CSV table of C-alpha atoms and ligand atoms in Angstrom, one decimal:
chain,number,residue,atom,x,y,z
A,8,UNK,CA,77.8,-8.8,-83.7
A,9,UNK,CA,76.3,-10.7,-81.2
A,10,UNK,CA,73.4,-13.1,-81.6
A,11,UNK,CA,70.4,-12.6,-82.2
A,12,UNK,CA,67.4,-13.9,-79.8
A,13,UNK,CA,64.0,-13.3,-80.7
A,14,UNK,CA,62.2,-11.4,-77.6
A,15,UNK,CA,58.7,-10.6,-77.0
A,16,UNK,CA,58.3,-7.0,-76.8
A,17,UNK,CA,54.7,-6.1,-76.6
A,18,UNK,CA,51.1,-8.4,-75.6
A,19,UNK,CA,48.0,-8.1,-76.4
A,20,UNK,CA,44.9,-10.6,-75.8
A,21,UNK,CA,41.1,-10.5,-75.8
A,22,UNK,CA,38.3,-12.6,-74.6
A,23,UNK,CA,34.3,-12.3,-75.6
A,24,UNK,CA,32.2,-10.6,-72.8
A,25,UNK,CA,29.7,-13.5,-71.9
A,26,UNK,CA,30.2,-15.6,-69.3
A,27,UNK,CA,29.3,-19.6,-68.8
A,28,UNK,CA,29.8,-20.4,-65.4
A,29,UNK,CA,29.5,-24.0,-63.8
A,30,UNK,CA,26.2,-22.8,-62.3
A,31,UNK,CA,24.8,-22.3,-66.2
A,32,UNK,CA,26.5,-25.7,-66.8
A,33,UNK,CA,24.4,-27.4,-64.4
A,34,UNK,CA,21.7,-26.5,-66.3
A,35,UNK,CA,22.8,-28.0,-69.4
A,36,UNK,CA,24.6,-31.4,-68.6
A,37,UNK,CA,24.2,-33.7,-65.4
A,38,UNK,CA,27.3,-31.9,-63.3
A,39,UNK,CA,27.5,-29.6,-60.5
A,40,UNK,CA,29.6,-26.5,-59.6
A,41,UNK,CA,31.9,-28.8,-57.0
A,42,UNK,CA,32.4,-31.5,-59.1
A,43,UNK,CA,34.1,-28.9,-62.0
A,44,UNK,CA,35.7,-26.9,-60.0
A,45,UNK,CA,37.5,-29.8,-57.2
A,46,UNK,CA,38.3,-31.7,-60.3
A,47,UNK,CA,39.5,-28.8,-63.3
A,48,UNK,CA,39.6,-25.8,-61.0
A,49,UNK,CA,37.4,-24.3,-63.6
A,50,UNK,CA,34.4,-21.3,-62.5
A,51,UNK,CA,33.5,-20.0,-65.9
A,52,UNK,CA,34.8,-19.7,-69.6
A,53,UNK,CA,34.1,-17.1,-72.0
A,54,UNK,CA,31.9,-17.7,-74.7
A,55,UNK,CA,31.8,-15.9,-78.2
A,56,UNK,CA,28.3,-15.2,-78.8
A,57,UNK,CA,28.2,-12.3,-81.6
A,58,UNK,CA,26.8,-13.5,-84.8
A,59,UNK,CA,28.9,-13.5,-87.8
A,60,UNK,CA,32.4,-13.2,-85.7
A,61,UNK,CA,35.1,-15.2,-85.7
A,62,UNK,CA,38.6,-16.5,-84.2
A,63,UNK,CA,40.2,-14.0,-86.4
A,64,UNK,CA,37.5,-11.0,-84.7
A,65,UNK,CA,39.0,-11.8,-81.3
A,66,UNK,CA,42.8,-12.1,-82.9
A,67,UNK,CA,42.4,-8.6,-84.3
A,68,UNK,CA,41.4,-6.7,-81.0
A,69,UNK,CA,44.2,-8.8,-79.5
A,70,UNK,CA,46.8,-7.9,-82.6
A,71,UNK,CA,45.9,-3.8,-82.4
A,72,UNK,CA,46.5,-4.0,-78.8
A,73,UNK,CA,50.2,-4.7,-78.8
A,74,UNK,CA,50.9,-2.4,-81.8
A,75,UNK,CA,49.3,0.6,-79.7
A,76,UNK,CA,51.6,-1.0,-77.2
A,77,UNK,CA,54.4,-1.1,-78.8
A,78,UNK,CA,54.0,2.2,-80.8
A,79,UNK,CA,54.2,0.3,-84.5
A,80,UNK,CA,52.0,0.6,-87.5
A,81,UNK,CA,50.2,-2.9,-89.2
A,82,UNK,CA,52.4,-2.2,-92.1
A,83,UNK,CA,55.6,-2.5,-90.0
A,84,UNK,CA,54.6,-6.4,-89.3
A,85,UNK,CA,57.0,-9.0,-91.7
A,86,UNK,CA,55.0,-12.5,-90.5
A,87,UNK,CA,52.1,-13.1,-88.5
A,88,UNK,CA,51.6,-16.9,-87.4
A,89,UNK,CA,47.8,-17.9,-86.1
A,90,UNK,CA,47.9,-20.8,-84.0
A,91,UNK,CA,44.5,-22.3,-84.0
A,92,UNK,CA,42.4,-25.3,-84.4
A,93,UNK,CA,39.0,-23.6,-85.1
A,94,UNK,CA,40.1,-21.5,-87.9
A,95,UNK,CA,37.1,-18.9,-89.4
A,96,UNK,CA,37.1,-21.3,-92.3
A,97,UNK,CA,39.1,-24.6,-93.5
A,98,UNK,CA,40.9,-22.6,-95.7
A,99,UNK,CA,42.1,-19.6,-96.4
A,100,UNK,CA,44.4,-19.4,-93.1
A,101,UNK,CA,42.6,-17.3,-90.3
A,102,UNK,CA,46.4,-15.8,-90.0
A,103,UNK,CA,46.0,-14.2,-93.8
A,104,UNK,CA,41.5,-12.8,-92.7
A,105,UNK,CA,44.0,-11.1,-89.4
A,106,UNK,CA,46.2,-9.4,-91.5
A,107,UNK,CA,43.6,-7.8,-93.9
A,108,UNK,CA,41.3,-7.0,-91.5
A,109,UNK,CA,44.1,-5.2,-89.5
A,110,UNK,CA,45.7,-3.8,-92.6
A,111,UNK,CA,48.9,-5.6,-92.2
A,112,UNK,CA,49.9,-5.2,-96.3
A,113,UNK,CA,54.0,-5.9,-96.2
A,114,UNK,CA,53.3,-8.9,-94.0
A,115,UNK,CA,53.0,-12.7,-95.6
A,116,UNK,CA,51.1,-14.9,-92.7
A,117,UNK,CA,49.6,-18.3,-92.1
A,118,UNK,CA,48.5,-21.2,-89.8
A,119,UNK,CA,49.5,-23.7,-87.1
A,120,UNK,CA,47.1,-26.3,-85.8
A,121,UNK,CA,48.7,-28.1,-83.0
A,122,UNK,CA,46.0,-28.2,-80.6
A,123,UNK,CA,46.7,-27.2,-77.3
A,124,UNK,CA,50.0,-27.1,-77.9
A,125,UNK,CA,49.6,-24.3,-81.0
A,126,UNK,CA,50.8,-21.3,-79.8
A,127,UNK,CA,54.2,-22.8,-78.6
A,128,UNK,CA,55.0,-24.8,-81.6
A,129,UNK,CA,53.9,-21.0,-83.5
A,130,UNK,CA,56.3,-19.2,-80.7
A,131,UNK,CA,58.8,-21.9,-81.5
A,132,UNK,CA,58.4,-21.8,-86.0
A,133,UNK,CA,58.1,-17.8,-85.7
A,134,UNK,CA,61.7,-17.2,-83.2
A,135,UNK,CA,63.5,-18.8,-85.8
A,136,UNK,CA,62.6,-16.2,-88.7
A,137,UNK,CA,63.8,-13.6,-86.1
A,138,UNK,CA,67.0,-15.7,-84.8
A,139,UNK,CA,68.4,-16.0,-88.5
A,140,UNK,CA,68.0,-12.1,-89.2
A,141,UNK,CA,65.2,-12.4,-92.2
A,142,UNK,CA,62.2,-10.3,-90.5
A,143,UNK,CA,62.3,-8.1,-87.7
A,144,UNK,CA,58.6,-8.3,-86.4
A,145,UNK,CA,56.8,-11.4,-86.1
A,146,UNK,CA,53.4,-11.7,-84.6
A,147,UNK,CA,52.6,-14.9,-83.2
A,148,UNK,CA,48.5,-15.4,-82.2
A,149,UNK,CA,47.1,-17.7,-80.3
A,150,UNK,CA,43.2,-18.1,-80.4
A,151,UNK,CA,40.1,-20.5,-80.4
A,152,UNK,CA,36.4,-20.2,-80.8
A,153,UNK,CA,36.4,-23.6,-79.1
A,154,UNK,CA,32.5,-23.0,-78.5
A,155,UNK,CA,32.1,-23.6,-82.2
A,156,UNK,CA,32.9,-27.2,-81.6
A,157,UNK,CA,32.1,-28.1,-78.5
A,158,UNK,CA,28.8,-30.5,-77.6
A,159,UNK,CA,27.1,-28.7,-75.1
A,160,UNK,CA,25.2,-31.7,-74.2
A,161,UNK,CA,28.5,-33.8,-73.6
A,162,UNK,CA,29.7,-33.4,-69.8
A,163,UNK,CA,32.8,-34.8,-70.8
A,164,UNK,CA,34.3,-31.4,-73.0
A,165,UNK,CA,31.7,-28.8,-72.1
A,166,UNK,CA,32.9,-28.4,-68.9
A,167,UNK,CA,36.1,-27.7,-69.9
A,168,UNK,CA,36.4,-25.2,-73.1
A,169,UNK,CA,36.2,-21.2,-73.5
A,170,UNK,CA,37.0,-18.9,-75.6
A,171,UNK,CA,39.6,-16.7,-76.3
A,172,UNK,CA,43.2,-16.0,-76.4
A,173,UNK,CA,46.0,-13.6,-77.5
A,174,UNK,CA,49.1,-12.4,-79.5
A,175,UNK,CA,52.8,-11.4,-78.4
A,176,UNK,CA,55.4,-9.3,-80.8
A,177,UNK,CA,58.9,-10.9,-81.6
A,178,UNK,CA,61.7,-8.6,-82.1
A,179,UNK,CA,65.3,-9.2,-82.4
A,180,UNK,CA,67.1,-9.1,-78.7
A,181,UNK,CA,71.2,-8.5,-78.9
A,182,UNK,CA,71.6,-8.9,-74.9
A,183,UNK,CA,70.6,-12.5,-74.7
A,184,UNK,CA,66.8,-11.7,-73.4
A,185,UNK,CA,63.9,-13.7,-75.3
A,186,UNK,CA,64.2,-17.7,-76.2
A,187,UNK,CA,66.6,-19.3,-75.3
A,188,UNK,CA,65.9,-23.2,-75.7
A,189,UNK,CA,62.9,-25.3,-76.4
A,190,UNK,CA,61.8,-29.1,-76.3
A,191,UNK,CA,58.7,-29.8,-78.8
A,192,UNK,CA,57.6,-32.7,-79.3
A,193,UNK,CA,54.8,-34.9,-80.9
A,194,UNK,CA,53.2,-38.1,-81.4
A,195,UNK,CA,50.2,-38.9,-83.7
A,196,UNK,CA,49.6,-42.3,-82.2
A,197,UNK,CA,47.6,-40.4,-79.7
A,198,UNK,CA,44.6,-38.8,-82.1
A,199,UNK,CA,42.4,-41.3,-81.1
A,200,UNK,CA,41.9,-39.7,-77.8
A,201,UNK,CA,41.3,-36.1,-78.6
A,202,UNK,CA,39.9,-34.9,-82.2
A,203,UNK,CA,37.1,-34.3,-84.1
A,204,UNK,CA,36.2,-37.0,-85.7
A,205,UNK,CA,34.5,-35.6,-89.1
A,206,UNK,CA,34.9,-32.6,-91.2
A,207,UNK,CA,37.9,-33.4,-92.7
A,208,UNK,CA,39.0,-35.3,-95.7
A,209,UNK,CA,39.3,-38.4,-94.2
A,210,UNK,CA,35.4,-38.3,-93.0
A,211,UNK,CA,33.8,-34.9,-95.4
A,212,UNK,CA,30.5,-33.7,-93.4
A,213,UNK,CA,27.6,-35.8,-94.4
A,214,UNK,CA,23.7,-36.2,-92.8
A,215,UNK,CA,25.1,-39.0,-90.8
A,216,UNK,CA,28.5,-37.3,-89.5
A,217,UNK,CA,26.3,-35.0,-88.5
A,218,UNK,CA,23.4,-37.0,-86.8
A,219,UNK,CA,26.5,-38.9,-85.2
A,220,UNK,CA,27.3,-35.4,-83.7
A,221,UNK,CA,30.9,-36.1,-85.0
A,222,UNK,CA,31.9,-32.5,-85.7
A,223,UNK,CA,32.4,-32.0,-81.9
A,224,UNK,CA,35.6,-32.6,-79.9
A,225,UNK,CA,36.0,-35.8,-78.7
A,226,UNK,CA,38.3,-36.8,-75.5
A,227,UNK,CA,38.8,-39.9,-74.0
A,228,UNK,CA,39.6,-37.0,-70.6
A,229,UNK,CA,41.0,-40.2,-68.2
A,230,UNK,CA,44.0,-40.9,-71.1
A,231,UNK,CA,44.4,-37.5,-71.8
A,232,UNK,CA,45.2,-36.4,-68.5
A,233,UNK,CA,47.6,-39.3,-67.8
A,234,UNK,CA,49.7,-38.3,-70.8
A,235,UNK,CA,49.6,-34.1,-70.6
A,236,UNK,CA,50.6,-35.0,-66.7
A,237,UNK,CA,53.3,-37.2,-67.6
A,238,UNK,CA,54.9,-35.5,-70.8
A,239,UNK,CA,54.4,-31.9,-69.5
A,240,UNK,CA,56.5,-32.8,-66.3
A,241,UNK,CA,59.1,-34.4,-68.4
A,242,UNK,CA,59.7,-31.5,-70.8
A,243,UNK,CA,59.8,-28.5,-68.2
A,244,UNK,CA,62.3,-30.6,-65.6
A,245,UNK,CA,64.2,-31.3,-69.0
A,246,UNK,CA,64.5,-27.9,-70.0
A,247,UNK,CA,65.5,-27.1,-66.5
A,248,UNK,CA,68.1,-29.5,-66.4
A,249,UNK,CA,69.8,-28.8,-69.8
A,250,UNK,CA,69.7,-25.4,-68.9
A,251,UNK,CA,71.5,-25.4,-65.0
A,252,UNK,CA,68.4,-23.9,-64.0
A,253,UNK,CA,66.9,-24.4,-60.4
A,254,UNK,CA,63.8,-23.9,-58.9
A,255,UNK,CA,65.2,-20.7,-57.3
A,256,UNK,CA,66.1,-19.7,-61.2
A,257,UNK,CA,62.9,-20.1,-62.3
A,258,UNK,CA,60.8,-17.0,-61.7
A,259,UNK,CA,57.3,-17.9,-63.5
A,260,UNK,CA,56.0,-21.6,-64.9
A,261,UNK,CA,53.4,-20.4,-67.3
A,262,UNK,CA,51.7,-23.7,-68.3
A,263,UNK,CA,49.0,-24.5,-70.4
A,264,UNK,CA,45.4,-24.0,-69.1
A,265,UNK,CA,43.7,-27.4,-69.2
A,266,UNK,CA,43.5,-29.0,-65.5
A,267,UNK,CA,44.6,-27.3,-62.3
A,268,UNK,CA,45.7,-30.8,-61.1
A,269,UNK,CA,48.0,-31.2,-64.5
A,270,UNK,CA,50.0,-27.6,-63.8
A,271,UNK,CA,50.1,-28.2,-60.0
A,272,UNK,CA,51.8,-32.0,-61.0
A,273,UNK,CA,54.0,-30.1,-63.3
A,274,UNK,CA,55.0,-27.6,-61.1
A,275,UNK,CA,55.5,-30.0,-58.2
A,276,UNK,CA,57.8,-31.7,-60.4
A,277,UNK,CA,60.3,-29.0,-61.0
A,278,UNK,CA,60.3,-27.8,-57.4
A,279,UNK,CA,58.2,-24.8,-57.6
A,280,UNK,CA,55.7,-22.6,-55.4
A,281,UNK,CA,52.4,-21.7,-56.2
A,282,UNK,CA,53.3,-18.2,-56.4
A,283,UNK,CA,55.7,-18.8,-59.3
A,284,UNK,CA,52.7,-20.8,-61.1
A,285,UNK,CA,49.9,-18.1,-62.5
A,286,UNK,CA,46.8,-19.2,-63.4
A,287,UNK,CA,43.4,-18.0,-64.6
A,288,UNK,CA,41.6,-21.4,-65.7
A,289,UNK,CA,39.5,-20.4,-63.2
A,290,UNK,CA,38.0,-17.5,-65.2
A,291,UNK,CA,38.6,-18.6,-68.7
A,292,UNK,CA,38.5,-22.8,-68.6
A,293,UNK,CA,41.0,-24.1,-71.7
A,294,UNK,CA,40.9,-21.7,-74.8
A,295,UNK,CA,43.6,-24.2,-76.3
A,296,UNK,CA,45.8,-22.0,-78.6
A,297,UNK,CA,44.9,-19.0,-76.2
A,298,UNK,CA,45.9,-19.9,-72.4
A,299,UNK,CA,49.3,-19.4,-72.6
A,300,UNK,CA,49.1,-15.7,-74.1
A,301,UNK,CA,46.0,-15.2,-72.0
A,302,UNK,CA,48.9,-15.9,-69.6
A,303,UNK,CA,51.1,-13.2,-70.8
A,304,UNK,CA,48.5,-11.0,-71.2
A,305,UNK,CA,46.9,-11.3,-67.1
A,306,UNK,CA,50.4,-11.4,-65.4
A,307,UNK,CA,52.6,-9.3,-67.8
A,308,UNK,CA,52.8,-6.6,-65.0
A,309,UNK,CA,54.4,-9.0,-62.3
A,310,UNK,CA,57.0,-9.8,-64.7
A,311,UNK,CA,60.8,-8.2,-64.9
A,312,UNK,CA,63.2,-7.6,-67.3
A,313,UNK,CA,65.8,-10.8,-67.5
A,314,UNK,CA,63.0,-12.7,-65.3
A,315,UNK,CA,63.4,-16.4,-66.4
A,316,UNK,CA,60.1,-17.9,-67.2
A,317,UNK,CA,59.5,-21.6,-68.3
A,318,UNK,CA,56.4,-22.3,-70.6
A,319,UNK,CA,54.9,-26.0,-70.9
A,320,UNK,CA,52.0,-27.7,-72.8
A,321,UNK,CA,50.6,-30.5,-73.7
A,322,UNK,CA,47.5,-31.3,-76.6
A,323,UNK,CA,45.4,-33.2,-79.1
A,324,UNK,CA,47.9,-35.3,-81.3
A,325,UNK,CA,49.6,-35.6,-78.7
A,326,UNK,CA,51.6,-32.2,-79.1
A,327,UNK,CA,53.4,-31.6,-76.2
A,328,UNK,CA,56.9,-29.3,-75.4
A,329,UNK,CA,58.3,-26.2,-73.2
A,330,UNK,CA,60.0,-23.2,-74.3
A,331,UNK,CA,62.6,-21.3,-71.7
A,332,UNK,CA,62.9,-17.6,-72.2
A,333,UNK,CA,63.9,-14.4,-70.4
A,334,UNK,CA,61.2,-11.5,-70.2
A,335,UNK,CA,63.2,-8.7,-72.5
A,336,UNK,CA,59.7,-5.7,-71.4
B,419,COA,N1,30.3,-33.7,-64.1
B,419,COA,C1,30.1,-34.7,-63.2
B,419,COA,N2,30.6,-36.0,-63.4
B,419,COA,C2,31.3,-36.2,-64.5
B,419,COA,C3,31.6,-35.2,-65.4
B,419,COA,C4,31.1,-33.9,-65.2
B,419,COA,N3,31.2,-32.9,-66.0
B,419,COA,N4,32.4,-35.7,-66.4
B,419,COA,C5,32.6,-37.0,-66.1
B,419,COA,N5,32.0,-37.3,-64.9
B,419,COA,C6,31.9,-38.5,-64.2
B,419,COA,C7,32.3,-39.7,-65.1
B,419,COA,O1,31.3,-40.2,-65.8
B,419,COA,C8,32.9,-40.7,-64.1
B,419,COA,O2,31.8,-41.4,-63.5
B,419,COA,P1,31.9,-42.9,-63.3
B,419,COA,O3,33.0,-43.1,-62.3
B,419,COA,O4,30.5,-43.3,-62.7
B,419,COA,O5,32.1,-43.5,-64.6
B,419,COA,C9,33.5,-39.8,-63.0
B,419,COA,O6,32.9,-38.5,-63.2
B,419,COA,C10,35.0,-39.7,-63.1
B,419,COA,O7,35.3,-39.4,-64.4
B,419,COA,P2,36.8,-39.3,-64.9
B,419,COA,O8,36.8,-39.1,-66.4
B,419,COA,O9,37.6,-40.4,-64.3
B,419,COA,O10,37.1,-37.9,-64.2
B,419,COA,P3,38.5,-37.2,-64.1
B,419,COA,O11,38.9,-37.0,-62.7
B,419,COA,O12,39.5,-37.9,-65.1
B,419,COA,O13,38.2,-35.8,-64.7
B,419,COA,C11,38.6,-34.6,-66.8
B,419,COA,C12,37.7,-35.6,-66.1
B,419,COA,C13,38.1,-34.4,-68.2
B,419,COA,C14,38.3,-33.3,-66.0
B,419,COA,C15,40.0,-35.0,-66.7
B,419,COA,O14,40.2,-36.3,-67.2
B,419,COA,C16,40.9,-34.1,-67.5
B,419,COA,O15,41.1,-32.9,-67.2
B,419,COA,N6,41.5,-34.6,-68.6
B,419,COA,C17,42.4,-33.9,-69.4
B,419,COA,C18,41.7,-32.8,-70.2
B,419,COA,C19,42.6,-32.0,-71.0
B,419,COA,O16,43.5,-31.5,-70.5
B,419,COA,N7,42.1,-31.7,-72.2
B,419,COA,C20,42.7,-30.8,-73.1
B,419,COA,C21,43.9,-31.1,-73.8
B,419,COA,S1,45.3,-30.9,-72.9
């Protein structure tokens, strides 16, 4: 028989209706429309406003669309991964609220918190349990309620985060469509410039975390931005290299969602037109987990059968890494 690769055969994604555009920013924080958008490319994000909902309310709308998609039943799911950093609560996994609230019942399911860098390192753990011929559908989610930890009196993040995100289906391929090599990598010595810096059991919320206003993300965006440029170049020219590919292989970069002037570095690097580089930062800032489904979920219709499509990221850790796969839909 020949091998297996895991594909993605259906997407779905969701984002919250409201809107918080640069212009409402300016209202909050000392910044201006110009400044945002020359130096993030950023308009507006998407902001989950409904009381009582959750990462995993968004994940489910997202999860129910590629089933209808894909003609498939909640029950029919083996593993569903949730890559998130703002889970609905510290523990169960949001992964295992998904699957009951989408009745997914012959499914086991849990979390991956790698930042920014989530939904690649979840791609990455869930192709694997497809490759070696133990499940044969995997959902991988990608999601963040990042407004639930975001300072919206700190210019320095509020600018940037939204809300939002989405979910693909991994099936087993037989004619070499789906992954077919990945770089992750990661390096802790880098928490200091992108975390929260209380909540968990190394700080446990107290009066004073709180006063402190430590349960917010905190970037240091100047160090962060030299290392996503840097590392997210060097993974996707990698993966190019190692693969023979060259920039007239590569059909689509899809690159995480955090600065326009990171993915146009990146894409520079490997040789590639802005035509082969979607975006939509513009209308949904960086949902972390969520940009590079919302990816799949925006452009899917562009995309052919065999296309070759490159993925890269970088995030809080650092987490960084590309994946390179062929579009099997
Ligand atoms: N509006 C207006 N001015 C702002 C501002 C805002 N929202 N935020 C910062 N500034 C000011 C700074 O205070 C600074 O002023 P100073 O020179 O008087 O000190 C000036 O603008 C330049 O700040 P700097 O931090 O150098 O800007 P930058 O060009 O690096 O852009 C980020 C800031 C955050 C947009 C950028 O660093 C970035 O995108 N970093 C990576 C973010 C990221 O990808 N994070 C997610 C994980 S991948």
């Amino acid at each position: 028989m020949s091998k297996i690769t895991a594909a993605i055969t259906a997407v779905g994604g969701y984002v919250p209706d409201d809107k918080l555009t640069n212009l409402d920013l300016e209202k909050l924080v000392d910044t201006s429309d110009e400044w945002i958008t020359s130096r993030t490319g950023i308009k507006e994000r998407r902001i989950l406003k409904v009381p009582g909902k959750a990462t995993s309310d968004m994940a489910v709308f997202a999860v129910n669309e590629l089933l209808q998609k894909r003609g498939i039943g909640a029950d029919e799911i083996d593993l569903l991964i949730c890559a998130t950093i703002t889970p609905d609560l510290i523990f169960p996994a949001t992964a295992n609220i998904i699957c009951d609230k989408i009745g997914a019942k012959n499914a086991w399911s849990y979390d991956i918190a790698a930042a920014c860098s989530g939904f690649l390192y979840a791609l990455e753990t869930g192709s694997k349990f497809i490759e070696s011929g133990k499940h044969k559908k995997v959902v991988i989610c990608g999601f963040d309620k990042m407004s639930a930890i975001i300072d919206y009196t700190d210019r320095n993040t509020c600018i940037i985060f939204g809300d939002g995100g989405g979910a693909v289906l991994l099936e087993p391929n037989y004619e070499g469509l789906g992954i077919i090599d990945s770089i992750l990598k990661s390096d802790g010595s880098g928490r200091e410039f992108l975390y929260q810096k209380a909540g968990g059991s190394l700080k446990p919320p107290t009066h004073e975390t709180i006063d402190a206003r430590e349960h917010y993300v905190y970037q240091e965006g100047k160090t962060v931005f030299k290392f996503a440029t840097t590392n997210m170049a060097d993974v996707s020219t990698q993966i190019m290299k190692r693969n023979n590919l060259t920039a007239e292989d590569v059909d689509w970069l899809l690159a995480h969602q955090a600065n326009m002037r990171i993915i146009n570095y990146t894409a520079e690097m490997m040789g590639l037109p802005t035509e082969k580089v979607p975006m939509n930062i513009q209308r949904y800032g960086n949902t972390t987990s969520g940009t590079l489904p919302l990816l799949f979920w925006d452009f899917e219709k562009q995309f052919k059968k065999g296309d070759d499509i490159v993925l890269a990221t970088f995030g809080g850790g650092f987490t960084w890494g590309s994946i390179y796969l062929k579009w099997a839909i």
